[in-house]
Amino acid sequence: MLISHNQLKNMKLTSFSLLPFLLVVLISLIGATFADSHRNFLDCFRLRSANSSTISKVIYLQNNPSYSSVLNASIQNTRFTTPATPKPLVIVTALQISHIQSTLYCSRKHGLQIRIRSGGHDFEGLSHVSEVPFLILDLLHFRAVDVDVKNEVAWVESGATLGELYYGIASKTKTLAFPAGVCHTVGIGGHFSGGGYGILLRKYGLAADHVIDAQLMDARGRILDRKSMGEDLFWAIRGGGGNTFGIVLAWKIKLVQVPAVVTVYTVNRSLEQNMVKILHRWQYIAHQLPDDLITDVTIRKVNSSGRQAGKKTVQAAFKAFYLGGADKLIPLVQERFPELGLTKQDCLEMSWAESVLYFGGVPTQSLEIMLNRTALPRPTFKAKSDYVKQPIPESGLQGIMSRFLEKEADVALMMMVSFGGKMDEIPENELPYPHRAGNLFQALYLVGWTNGEDEGKYISWIRRLYSYMASYASKSPREAYFNYRDLDIGTNNVGYTSYEQASVWGLKYFKNNFKRLVQVKTMVDPTNFFGNEQSVPPLPSPWKKKGN
């Protein structure tokens, strides 16, 4: 839209009436620039493609009839599916390595930020949302799983889900497993990149602790393995966050041994059933139990029963996973944690793979459901996290319960996962994930609401709960789990971000490992090509320091 000098002169606009006109012109020019960006990207991609006939199966522009379905297919938090949510100008569903290399080259050339998506579970939507012109590189077609039972290893591509990995293992053996999460629709790429934990945490540590090789594409499109990338970069990608150092295409993992039969239980206790005292006691013993046993507690508001029917109460679900049979688990818990009142009827024996579905809240009739990427509901939510190193007194627990009785907590939970065991044995600088020895448990807070409701009051509620927990959580820094991403704790700028500014959130996620992560980032991606609101930033080059 071009306006000549004479046209402007003839309009005889005052300075006040001219301002909105110029804003319209500016917006039109910006829109045209954005349109040019995605058209130029498409032309660039075509020129670099040996087979142009496949492009329609790889590139989705906003005018493509399939654009919305492709975009929303992997968005797990529907908070980021509203009309106001920024949308990518382009979605690339790469079918081969060359498509990814072309995406990197063309996005850099034409000024589009790149967001990398494997499973779409980023709690703040950073794998598919950006405030600047961007594209999504979706790895859903990079989902191969190759399990080698004899050598107890596997290769898994980043676009696979945990369920696809677990199904690949369980279809070949009942006595090997992998220590990652229990939500089977989570993508491998993001989960491993942030550390990744699950029900084998106390026995074997994190998912990232068992990554023994990887294939990474750097900003220049080169494919590196552990040897060629070097130990510093290999260290950084195992817990330092995705979309930061490059694109990890595939991971080689070491499988772990499990018995053919494991045991699980869930025991529910409400406020009227002495829950606060039982929970208080749990804090003292859970981290000291044998490492074959992990327990967690989930607090939520429920309807009362019996004479209190019609009223609301707070319930704690005490859950456990044990590497062995119920005949050994029951006497162990009855001796160490008699307050729970565990009975044989509470226990279920099953395979490790079935226990993953049990903890994920999925019916276990068939393991085939692990291959279903849409089997779980997709809520609208906000989450935060903490690490707790000292038991919370009963009075403190009562304060938590009172907050869960508030109206905004109708769809809310607090989950506490016991630490100790193997986690106490691993130094905090072994990998970027630093939350090892000294933690009683990790806490996750989550509140949900119906899309279209006023989200502000729910987000305010969880922030008030988080503020209340400051007295009981870790301090200096107040630690947080990267895979439970929370933009409230700090963000980067759109452009240059100083080390000091990034440290506000970086030290919470990584503690003293953040400094080494920044050094690796500066070495492998000095221009910050791979970046987002909470990606590790590079140090400025010397000329920037001098202000030239």
Coordinates of C-alpha atoms in Angstrom, one line a residue:
M1 CA 0.0 0.0 0.0
L2 CA 1.9 3.1 -1.3
I3 CA 0.8 6.6 -0.4
S4 CA 2.3 9.6 -2.4
H5 CA 3.4 12.9 -0.9
N6 CA 0.6 14.7 -2.8
Q7 CA -2.1 12.3 -1.6
L8 CA -1.1 13.0 2.0
K9 CA -1.0 16.8 1.3
N10 CA -4.4 16.7 -0.3
M11 CA -6.0 14.9 2.7
K12 CA -5.3 17.9 4.9
L13 CA -5.4 15.8 8.1
T14 CA -4.7 17.2 11.5
S15 CA -1.9 15.6 13.6
F16 CA -4.6 13.9 15.7
S17 CA -6.5 12.5 12.8
L18 CA -3.3 11.5 10.9
L19 CA -2.1 9.2 13.7
P20 CA -4.7 6.5 13.4
F21 CA -4.4 6.6 9.6
L22 CA -0.6 6.1 9.8
L23 CA -1.1 3.3 12.2
V24 CA -3.4 1.6 9.7
V25 CA -0.7 2.1 7.0
L26 CA 2.0 0.7 9.3
I27 CA -0.1 -2.4 10.2
S28 CA -0.7 -3.0 6.5
L29 CA 3.0 -2.8 5.8
I30 CA 3.8 -5.1 8.6
G31 CA 1.1 -7.6 7.5
A32 CA 2.6 -7.5 4.0
T33 CA 6.0 -8.1 5.3
F34 CA 4.8 -11.2 7.3
A35 CA 3.0 -12.4 4.1
D36 CA 6.2 -11.9 2.2
S37 CA 8.1 -13.9 4.8
H38 CA 6.0 -17.1 4.5
R39 CA 5.8 -16.8 0.7
N40 CA 9.6 -16.3 0.5
F41 CA 10.0 -19.2 2.9
L42 CA 7.9 -21.4 0.6
D43 CA 9.8 -20.4 -2.5
C44 CA 13.1 -21.1 -0.7
F45 CA 12.0 -24.5 0.5
R46 CA 10.9 -25.4 -3.1
L47 CA 14.2 -24.5 -4.5
R48 CA 16.0 -26.7 -2.0
S49 CA 13.7 -29.7 -2.5
A50 CA 14.6 -32.4 -4.9
N51 CA 11.0 -33.7 -5.1
S52 CA 8.6 -30.7 -5.2
S53 CA 5.6 -33.1 -5.3
T54 CA 6.0 -33.9 -1.6
I55 CA 5.8 -30.2 -0.5
S56 CA 2.0 -30.3 -0.1
K57 CA 2.4 -33.0 2.4
V58 CA 5.1 -31.1 4.3
I59 CA 4.2 -27.4 4.2
Y60 CA 1.0 -25.9 5.7
L61 CA 0.3 -22.2 5.2
Q62 CA -2.6 -20.5 7.0
N63 CA -4.8 -20.7 3.9
N64 CA -4.4 -24.5 3.7
P65 CA -7.7 -26.3 4.6
S66 CA -5.7 -28.7 6.8
Y67 CA -3.8 -25.9 8.6
S68 CA -5.9 -25.7 11.8
S69 CA -6.2 -29.5 12.2
V70 CA -2.4 -29.9 11.9
L71 CA -1.8 -27.0 14.3
N72 CA -4.2 -28.3 16.9
A73 CA -3.3 -32.0 16.6
S74 CA -0.6 -31.8 19.2
I75 CA -1.6 -28.8 21.4
Q76 CA -2.2 -30.5 24.8
N77 CA -3.1 -27.3 26.8
T78 CA -6.2 -25.8 25.2
R79 CA -5.3 -22.5 26.8
F80 CA -3.3 -22.0 23.6
T81 CA -6.0 -22.7 21.1
T82 CA -8.0 -19.5 21.4
P83 CA -8.5 -17.1 18.5
A84 CA -6.2 -14.6 20.3
T85 CA -3.3 -17.1 20.5
P86 CA -0.5 -16.2 18.0
K87 CA -0.4 -18.6 15.1
P88 CA 2.6 -19.8 13.0
L89 CA 2.9 -18.5 9.5
V90 CA 4.0 -21.9 8.4
I91 CA 3.9 -25.4 9.8
V92 CA 6.5 -27.9 8.5
T93 CA 5.8 -31.6 9.1
A94 CA 9.1 -32.9 7.9
L95 CA 9.2 -36.3 6.3
Q96 CA 13.0 -36.6 5.9
I97 CA 16.3 -35.0 7.2
S98 CA 16.6 -32.7 4.2
H99 CA 13.2 -31.1 5.0
I100 CA 14.6 -30.1 8.4
Q101 CA 17.8 -28.8 7.0
S102 CA 15.8 -26.7 4.5
T103 CA 13.6 -25.4 7.2
L104 CA 16.6 -24.2 9.2
Y105 CA 18.2 -22.6 6.2
C106 CA 15.0 -20.9 4.9
S107 CA 13.7 -19.7 8.3
R108 CA 17.1 -18.1 9.0
K109 CA 17.2 -16.5 5.5
H110 CA 13.7 -15.0 5.7
G111 CA 13.5 -14.0 9.4
L112 CA 11.1 -16.5 10.8
Q113 CA 11.7 -17.8 14.4
I114 CA 11.5 -21.6 14.6
R115 CA 9.6 -23.5 17.2
I116 CA 10.2 -27.3 17.5
R117 CA 7.4 -29.6 18.5
S118 CA 7.5 -33.2 19.3
G119 CA 4.5 -34.0 21.6
G120 CA 3.1 -30.5 22.2
H121 CA 3.0 -30.8 26.0
D122 CA 5.0 -27.6 26.8
F123 CA 3.0 -26.2 29.8
E124 CA 3.4 -22.6 28.5
G125 CA 2.9 -23.6 24.8
L126 CA 6.4 -22.5 23.7
S127 CA 6.6 -25.4 21.2
H128 CA 3.8 -23.8 19.2
V129 CA 3.4 -20.2 20.2
S130 CA 5.5 -17.1 19.8
E131 CA 5.0 -13.3 19.9
V132 CA 7.2 -12.8 16.8
P133 CA 6.7 -14.1 13.2
F134 CA 7.4 -17.8 13.5
L135 CA 7.0 -21.3 12.1
I136 CA 6.5 -24.7 13.7
L137 CA 8.8 -27.6 12.8
D138 CA 6.7 -30.6 13.8
L139 CA 8.6 -33.8 14.3
L140 CA 5.6 -36.1 14.4
H141 CA 6.9 -38.1 11.4
F142 CA 10.2 -38.7 13.2
R143 CA 8.9 -41.4 15.5
A144 CA 10.8 -44.6 14.9
V145 CA 11.5 -46.9 17.9
D146 CA 14.2 -49.6 17.6
V147 CA 14.6 -51.8 20.7
D148 CA 17.6 -54.1 21.1
V149 CA 16.7 -56.5 23.9
K150 CA 19.9 -58.4 23.8
N151 CA 22.1 -55.3 24.5
E152 CA 19.4 -53.6 26.6
V153 CA 19.4 -50.4 24.5
A154 CA 17.1 -48.6 22.1
W155 CA 17.1 -45.8 19.6
V156 CA 14.0 -43.6 19.7
E157 CA 13.3 -40.5 17.5
S158 CA 12.2 -37.3 19.1
G159 CA 8.8 -37.2 17.5
A160 CA 7.8 -40.5 19.1
T161 CA 5.7 -40.5 22.3
L162 CA 6.6 -42.1 25.6
G163 CA 3.7 -44.6 24.9
E164 CA 5.2 -45.6 21.6
L165 CA 8.6 -46.2 23.2
Y166 CA 7.0 -48.2 26.1
Y167 CA 4.9 -50.2 23.7
G168 CA 8.1 -51.0 21.6
I169 CA 9.8 -52.2 24.8
A170 CA 6.8 -54.1 26.2
S171 CA 6.1 -55.9 22.9
K172 CA 9.5 -57.6 23.2
T173 CA 10.1 -58.1 26.9
K174 CA 8.4 -57.8 30.3
T175 CA 11.7 -57.5 32.2
L176 CA 13.1 -54.3 30.6
A177 CA 11.8 -50.8 31.0
F178 CA 12.8 -47.1 30.8
P179 CA 12.7 -44.6 33.6
A180 CA 10.6 -41.8 32.1
G181 CA 7.1 -40.3 32.6
V182 CA 3.7 -41.8 33.0
C183 CA 1.8 -39.6 30.6
H184 CA 2.0 -41.8 27.4
T185 CA 1.2 -39.0 25.0
V186 CA 4.2 -36.9 26.0
G187 CA 6.8 -36.4 23.2
I188 CA 10.3 -37.9 23.6
G189 CA 12.1 -34.7 22.4
G190 CA 10.9 -32.3 25.0
H191 CA 10.7 -34.9 27.9
F192 CA 14.3 -36.1 27.5
S193 CA 15.6 -32.5 26.9
G194 CA 14.2 -31.4 30.3
G195 CA 15.4 -34.4 32.3
G196 CA 12.2 -36.5 32.5
Y197 CA 11.1 -38.4 35.5
G198 CA 8.6 -41.1 36.4
I199 CA 7.8 -44.0 38.7
L200 CA 11.3 -45.5 38.4
L201 CA 12.9 -42.3 39.7
R202 CA 14.0 -43.5 43.1
K203 CA 15.4 -46.8 41.6
Y204 CA 17.1 -45.5 38.4
G205 CA 17.0 -41.7 38.3
L206 CA 15.9 -39.6 35.3
A207 CA 15.3 -40.5 31.7
A208 CA 18.2 -38.2 30.8
D209 CA 20.5 -40.2 33.1
H210 CA 20.1 -43.1 30.7
V211 CA 20.7 -41.3 27.4
I212 CA 24.0 -42.7 26.0
D213 CA 24.1 -41.2 22.5
A214 CA 22.1 -38.8 20.3
Q215 CA 21.8 -37.4 16.8
L216 CA 21.6 -33.6 16.9
M217 CA 21.2 -31.2 14.0
D218 CA 22.9 -27.9 14.7
A219 CA 22.0 -24.4 13.4
R220 CA 24.1 -25.0 10.3
G221 CA 22.3 -28.2 9.4
R222 CA 25.1 -30.6 10.4
I223 CA 24.2 -33.9 12.0
L224 CA 26.3 -34.7 15.1
D225 CA 26.5 -37.7 17.3
R226 CA 28.0 -37.8 20.8
K227 CA 31.6 -38.1 19.6
S228 CA 31.4 -35.3 17.1
M229 CA 29.3 -32.9 19.2
G230 CA 31.7 -33.3 22.2
E231 CA 30.9 -34.0 25.9
D232 CA 29.9 -30.4 26.8
L233 CA 27.1 -30.3 24.2
F234 CA 26.1 -33.9 25.0
W235 CA 25.8 -32.9 28.6
A236 CA 23.7 -29.8 27.8
I237 CA 21.1 -31.6 25.7
R238 CA 20.3 -34.0 28.6
G239 CA 18.3 -31.7 30.7
G240 CA 19.2 -28.2 29.5
G241 CA 16.0 -27.8 27.6
G242 CA 14.8 -28.3 24.1
N243 CA 14.8 -25.7 21.3
T244 CA 18.1 -24.3 22.7
F245 CA 21.2 -26.0 21.4
G246 CA 19.9 -27.6 18.2
I247 CA 17.4 -30.2 17.1
V248 CA 17.9 -33.6 18.7
L249 CA 16.6 -36.0 16.0
A250 CA 17.1 -39.3 17.9
W251 CA 18.3 -40.6 21.3
K252 CA 20.1 -43.8 22.2
I253 CA 19.0 -45.0 25.6
K254 CA 20.1 -47.6 28.1
L255 CA 17.1 -49.7 29.2
V256 CA 16.8 -50.9 32.8
Q257 CA 15.8 -54.1 34.4
V258 CA 12.4 -54.7 36.2
P259 CA 10.6 -57.8 37.5
A260 CA 7.9 -59.3 35.4
V261 CA 5.4 -58.4 38.1
V262 CA 5.2 -55.1 39.9
T263 CA 2.6 -53.9 42.5
V264 CA 0.7 -50.6 42.7
Y265 CA -1.9 -49.2 45.1
T266 CA -4.0 -46.2 45.7
V267 CA -5.4 -45.3 49.1
N268 CA -7.7 -42.3 49.4
R269 CA -8.0 -40.3 52.6
S270 CA -10.1 -37.2 53.2
L271 CA -9.9 -34.4 55.8
E272 CA -12.5 -36.3 57.8
Q273 CA -10.3 -39.4 57.7
N274 CA -7.3 -37.9 59.4
M275 CA -5.6 -37.1 56.1
V276 CA -3.5 -34.1 57.3
K277 CA -1.8 -36.2 60.0
I278 CA -1.2 -39.1 57.6
L279 CA 0.3 -36.7 55.0
H280 CA 2.4 -35.1 57.7
R281 CA 3.8 -38.5 58.6
W282 CA 4.4 -39.4 54.9
Q283 CA 6.8 -36.5 54.5
Y284 CA 9.2 -38.0 57.1
I285 CA 9.3 -41.5 55.6
A286 CA 8.7 -41.5 51.9
H287 CA 12.2 -40.4 50.9
Q288 CA 13.7 -43.0 53.2
L289 CA 11.8 -46.1 51.9
P290 CA 13.7 -48.7 49.9
D291 CA 14.4 -47.5 46.4
D292 CA 12.3 -50.3 44.9
L293 CA 9.3 -48.3 46.2
I294 CA 8.1 -44.8 45.1
T295 CA 5.1 -43.1 46.6
D296 CA 3.3 -39.9 45.6
V297 CA 0.3 -38.0 47.0
T298 CA -2.2 -36.0 45.0
I299 CA -4.5 -33.5 46.8
R300 CA -7.7 -32.3 45.2
K301 CA -11.2 -31.1 46.2
V302 CA -14.0 -33.8 46.1
N303 CA -17.6 -34.2 47.2
S304 CA -18.0 -35.4 50.7
S305 CA -19.9 -38.7 51.4
G306 CA -21.9 -40.1 54.2
R307 CA -23.4 -37.6 56.6
Q308 CA -21.4 -34.8 54.9
A309 CA -22.9 -35.5 51.5
G310 CA -23.5 -32.4 49.4
K311 CA -20.5 -30.6 51.0
K312 CA -16.9 -30.3 49.6
T313 CA -13.8 -31.7 51.3
V314 CA -10.2 -32.3 50.3
Q315 CA -8.9 -35.7 49.5
A316 CA -5.4 -37.1 49.3
A317 CA -4.7 -40.0 47.0
F318 CA -1.7 -42.0 48.4
K319 CA -0.3 -44.0 45.5
A320 CA 2.7 -46.3 45.2
F321 CA 4.7 -48.3 42.7
Y322 CA 6.8 -51.3 43.9
L323 CA 9.3 -53.4 42.0
G324 CA 8.0 -56.7 43.3
G325 CA 4.9 -58.6 44.5
A326 CA 2.2 -57.6 46.9
D327 CA 3.4 -60.2 49.4
K328 CA 6.5 -58.2 50.1
L329 CA 5.0 -54.7 49.6
I330 CA 2.2 -55.0 52.2
P331 CA 4.3 -55.9 55.3
L332 CA 6.9 -53.3 54.2
V333 CA 4.3 -50.5 54.2
Q334 CA 2.5 -51.8 57.3
E335 CA 5.8 -51.6 59.2
R336 CA 7.1 -48.3 57.9
F337 CA 3.9 -46.4 57.3
P338 CA 1.2 -48.0 59.5
E339 CA -0.8 -44.7 59.6
L340 CA -1.9 -45.3 56.0
G341 CA -3.8 -48.5 56.8
L342 CA -2.8 -50.4 53.7
T343 CA -4.7 -53.7 53.0
K344 CA -4.3 -56.4 50.5
Q345 CA -7.5 -55.2 48.7
D346 CA -5.8 -51.9 48.0
C347 CA -3.0 -53.6 45.9
L348 CA -2.9 -54.6 42.3
E349 CA -0.2 -56.7 40.6
M350 CA 0.6 -56.1 36.9
S351 CA 3.4 -55.6 34.5
W352 CA 5.6 -52.4 34.4
A353 CA 4.0 -51.3 31.2
E354 CA 0.5 -51.7 32.7
S355 CA 1.6 -49.7 35.7
V356 CA 2.5 -46.8 33.5
L357 CA -1.1 -46.7 32.3
Y358 CA -2.3 -47.1 35.8
F359 CA -0.4 -44.0 37.0
G360 CA -1.4 -42.1 33.9
G361 CA -5.1 -42.7 34.7
V362 CA -5.7 -44.8 31.6
P363 CA -7.6 -48.1 31.6
T364 CA -5.2 -51.0 31.2
Q365 CA -7.2 -53.5 29.2
S366 CA -4.8 -53.4 26.3
L367 CA -1.4 -51.9 25.8
E368 CA -2.4 -50.8 22.3
I369 CA -3.8 -47.6 23.9
M370 CA -0.2 -46.5 24.3
L371 CA -0.1 -45.9 20.6
N372 CA -3.1 -43.6 20.8
R373 CA -1.9 -40.0 20.8
T374 CA -5.4 -38.6 21.5
A375 CA -6.5 -41.0 24.3
L376 CA -6.2 -38.4 27.1
P377 CA -8.3 -35.3 27.6
R378 CA -6.8 -32.0 26.8
P379 CA -7.5 -29.5 29.6
T380 CA -7.0 -25.8 29.9
F381 CA -4.6 -25.1 32.7
K382 CA -1.8 -23.3 34.4
A383 CA 0.9 -25.0 36.5
K384 CA 3.8 -24.3 38.8
S385 CA 6.4 -26.4 40.7
D386 CA 8.5 -26.5 43.8
Y387 CA 11.0 -28.7 45.6
V388 CA 10.6 -29.2 49.4
K389 CA 13.5 -30.1 51.6
Q390 CA 11.9 -29.9 55.1
P391 CA 8.6 -31.4 56.2
I392 CA 5.7 -29.0 56.2
P393 CA 4.2 -28.7 59.6
E394 CA 0.6 -29.7 60.2
S395 CA -0.4 -26.1 60.4
G396 CA 1.1 -25.4 57.0
L397 CA -0.7 -28.4 55.5
Q398 CA -4.0 -27.1 57.0
G399 CA -3.3 -23.8 55.1
I400 CA -3.0 -25.8 51.9
M401 CA -6.3 -27.5 52.5
S402 CA -8.1 -24.3 53.1
R403 CA -6.9 -23.0 49.8
F404 CA -8.2 -26.1 48.0
L405 CA -11.7 -25.4 49.5
E406 CA -11.8 -22.1 47.7
K407 CA -14.2 -21.8 44.7
E408 CA -11.4 -21.5 42.1
A409 CA -9.9 -24.8 43.1
D410 CA -12.8 -27.0 41.8
V411 CA -10.4 -28.3 39.1
A412 CA -7.1 -28.1 40.8
L413 CA -4.4 -30.5 42.3
M414 CA -1.2 -30.6 44.1
M415 CA 1.0 -33.6 43.5
M416 CA 3.9 -34.5 45.7
V417 CA 6.4 -37.1 44.4
S418 CA 8.9 -38.6 46.8
F419 CA 12.6 -38.3 46.1
G420 CA 15.6 -40.0 47.7
G421 CA 16.9 -43.3 46.6
K422 CA 19.0 -43.1 43.4
M423 CA 18.4 -39.3 43.2
D424 CA 20.4 -38.9 46.4
E425 CA 23.4 -40.6 44.9
I426 CA 23.8 -38.5 41.7
P427 CA 25.8 -35.2 41.9
E428 CA 23.7 -32.1 41.0
N429 CA 26.2 -31.2 38.3
E430 CA 26.1 -34.6 36.6
L431 CA 23.5 -33.3 34.2
P432 CA 21.9 -29.8 33.8
Y433 CA 19.0 -31.1 36.0
P434 CA 20.2 -30.2 39.5
H435 CA 17.4 -31.3 41.9
R436 CA 19.1 -34.3 43.4
A437 CA 20.1 -35.0 47.0
G438 CA 18.3 -33.2 49.9
N439 CA 14.8 -33.1 48.4
L440 CA 12.0 -34.8 50.3
F441 CA 9.6 -34.4 47.4
Q442 CA 8.8 -32.4 44.2
A443 CA 5.5 -30.5 44.2
L444 CA 3.4 -29.8 41.1
Y445 CA 0.5 -27.3 41.4
L446 CA -2.1 -27.2 38.7
V447 CA -5.4 -25.4 38.2
G448 CA -7.8 -25.9 35.3
W449 CA -10.9 -24.2 33.9
T450 CA -13.3 -24.3 31.0
N451 CA -12.1 -22.5 27.9
G452 CA -13.9 -19.3 27.6
E453 CA -14.1 -18.6 31.4
D454 CA -12.2 -15.7 32.9
E455 CA -8.8 -17.4 33.3
G456 CA -7.5 -14.5 35.5
K457 CA -9.2 -15.7 38.7
Y458 CA -7.8 -19.2 38.3
I459 CA -4.3 -18.0 37.5
S460 CA -4.6 -15.6 40.5
W461 CA -5.5 -18.6 42.7
I462 CA -2.5 -20.7 41.7
R463 CA -0.2 -17.7 42.2
R464 CA -1.6 -17.2 45.7
L465 CA -1.0 -20.9 46.5
Y466 CA 2.5 -20.6 45.2
S467 CA 3.1 -17.5 47.3
Y468 CA 1.8 -19.3 50.4
M469 CA 4.2 -22.2 49.7
A470 CA 7.2 -19.9 49.7
S471 CA 7.7 -20.5 53.4
Y472 CA 8.0 -24.3 52.9
A473 CA 9.7 -24.6 49.5
S474 CA 13.4 -24.5 48.6
K475 CA 15.2 -21.1 48.9
S476 CA 18.1 -19.2 47.3
P477 CA 17.1 -20.2 44.6
R478 CA 13.5 -21.3 44.9
E479 CA 13.9 -24.3 42.6
A480 CA 11.6 -25.3 39.7
Y481 CA 11.3 -28.2 37.3
F482 CA 12.1 -27.2 33.7
N483 CA 9.5 -29.6 32.2
Y484 CA 6.8 -27.9 34.3
R485 CA 7.6 -24.7 32.6
D486 CA 6.4 -21.5 34.3
L487 CA 6.8 -18.1 32.6
D488 CA 5.9 -16.4 35.9
I489 CA 9.4 -17.0 37.2
G490 CA 11.1 -14.9 34.5
T491 CA 11.5 -14.7 30.7
N492 CA 14.0 -13.6 28.1
N493 CA 13.5 -10.5 25.9
V494 CA 12.5 -10.7 22.3
G495 CA 16.0 -9.6 21.3
Y496 CA 19.2 -9.6 23.4
T497 CA 18.9 -11.0 26.9
S498 CA 21.7 -10.5 29.5
Y499 CA 23.1 -13.3 31.6
E500 CA 21.8 -11.5 34.7
Q501 CA 18.2 -11.3 33.4
A502 CA 18.2 -14.9 32.2
S503 CA 19.6 -16.0 35.6
V504 CA 16.4 -14.9 37.3
W505 CA 14.7 -18.0 35.8
G506 CA 17.8 -20.0 34.8
L507 CA 19.0 -20.5 38.4
K508 CA 15.6 -21.8 39.5
Y509 CA 15.6 -24.5 36.8
F510 CA 19.3 -25.3 36.7
K511 CA 21.0 -23.8 39.9
N512 CA 24.8 -23.5 39.3
N513 CA 24.6 -25.6 36.1
F514 CA 23.1 -22.5 34.4
K515 CA 26.5 -20.9 34.0
R516 CA 27.9 -24.0 32.1
L517 CA 24.8 -24.1 30.0
V518 CA 25.3 -20.5 28.9
Q519 CA 28.9 -21.3 28.0
V520 CA 27.8 -24.3 25.9
K521 CA 25.1 -22.1 24.2
T522 CA 27.7 -19.4 23.4
M523 CA 30.0 -22.0 21.8
V524 CA 27.4 -23.9 19.7
D525 CA 24.7 -21.2 18.9
P526 CA 26.3 -17.7 19.4
T527 CA 23.6 -16.0 17.3
N528 CA 20.8 -17.5 19.4
F529 CA 19.1 -19.0 16.3
F530 CA 17.4 -21.6 18.6
G531 CA 15.6 -19.4 21.1
N532 CA 12.4 -18.8 23.0
E533 CA 11.1 -17.1 26.2
Q534 CA 13.0 -19.5 28.4
S535 CA 15.9 -20.9 26.3
V536 CA 19.5 -20.5 27.6
P537 CA 20.9 -17.3 26.0
P538 CA 24.5 -17.0 24.6
L539 CA 26.9 -14.5 26.1
P540 CA 27.3 -11.3 23.9
S541 CA 30.2 -11.1 21.5
P542 CA 33.0 -8.7 22.5
W543 CA 31.8 -6.0 20.2
K544 CA 28.4 -6.0 21.9
K545 CA 30.0 -5.7 25.3
K546 CA 31.8 -2.5 24.1
G547 CA 28.6 -1.1 22.8
N548 CA 29.8 -0.7 19.2

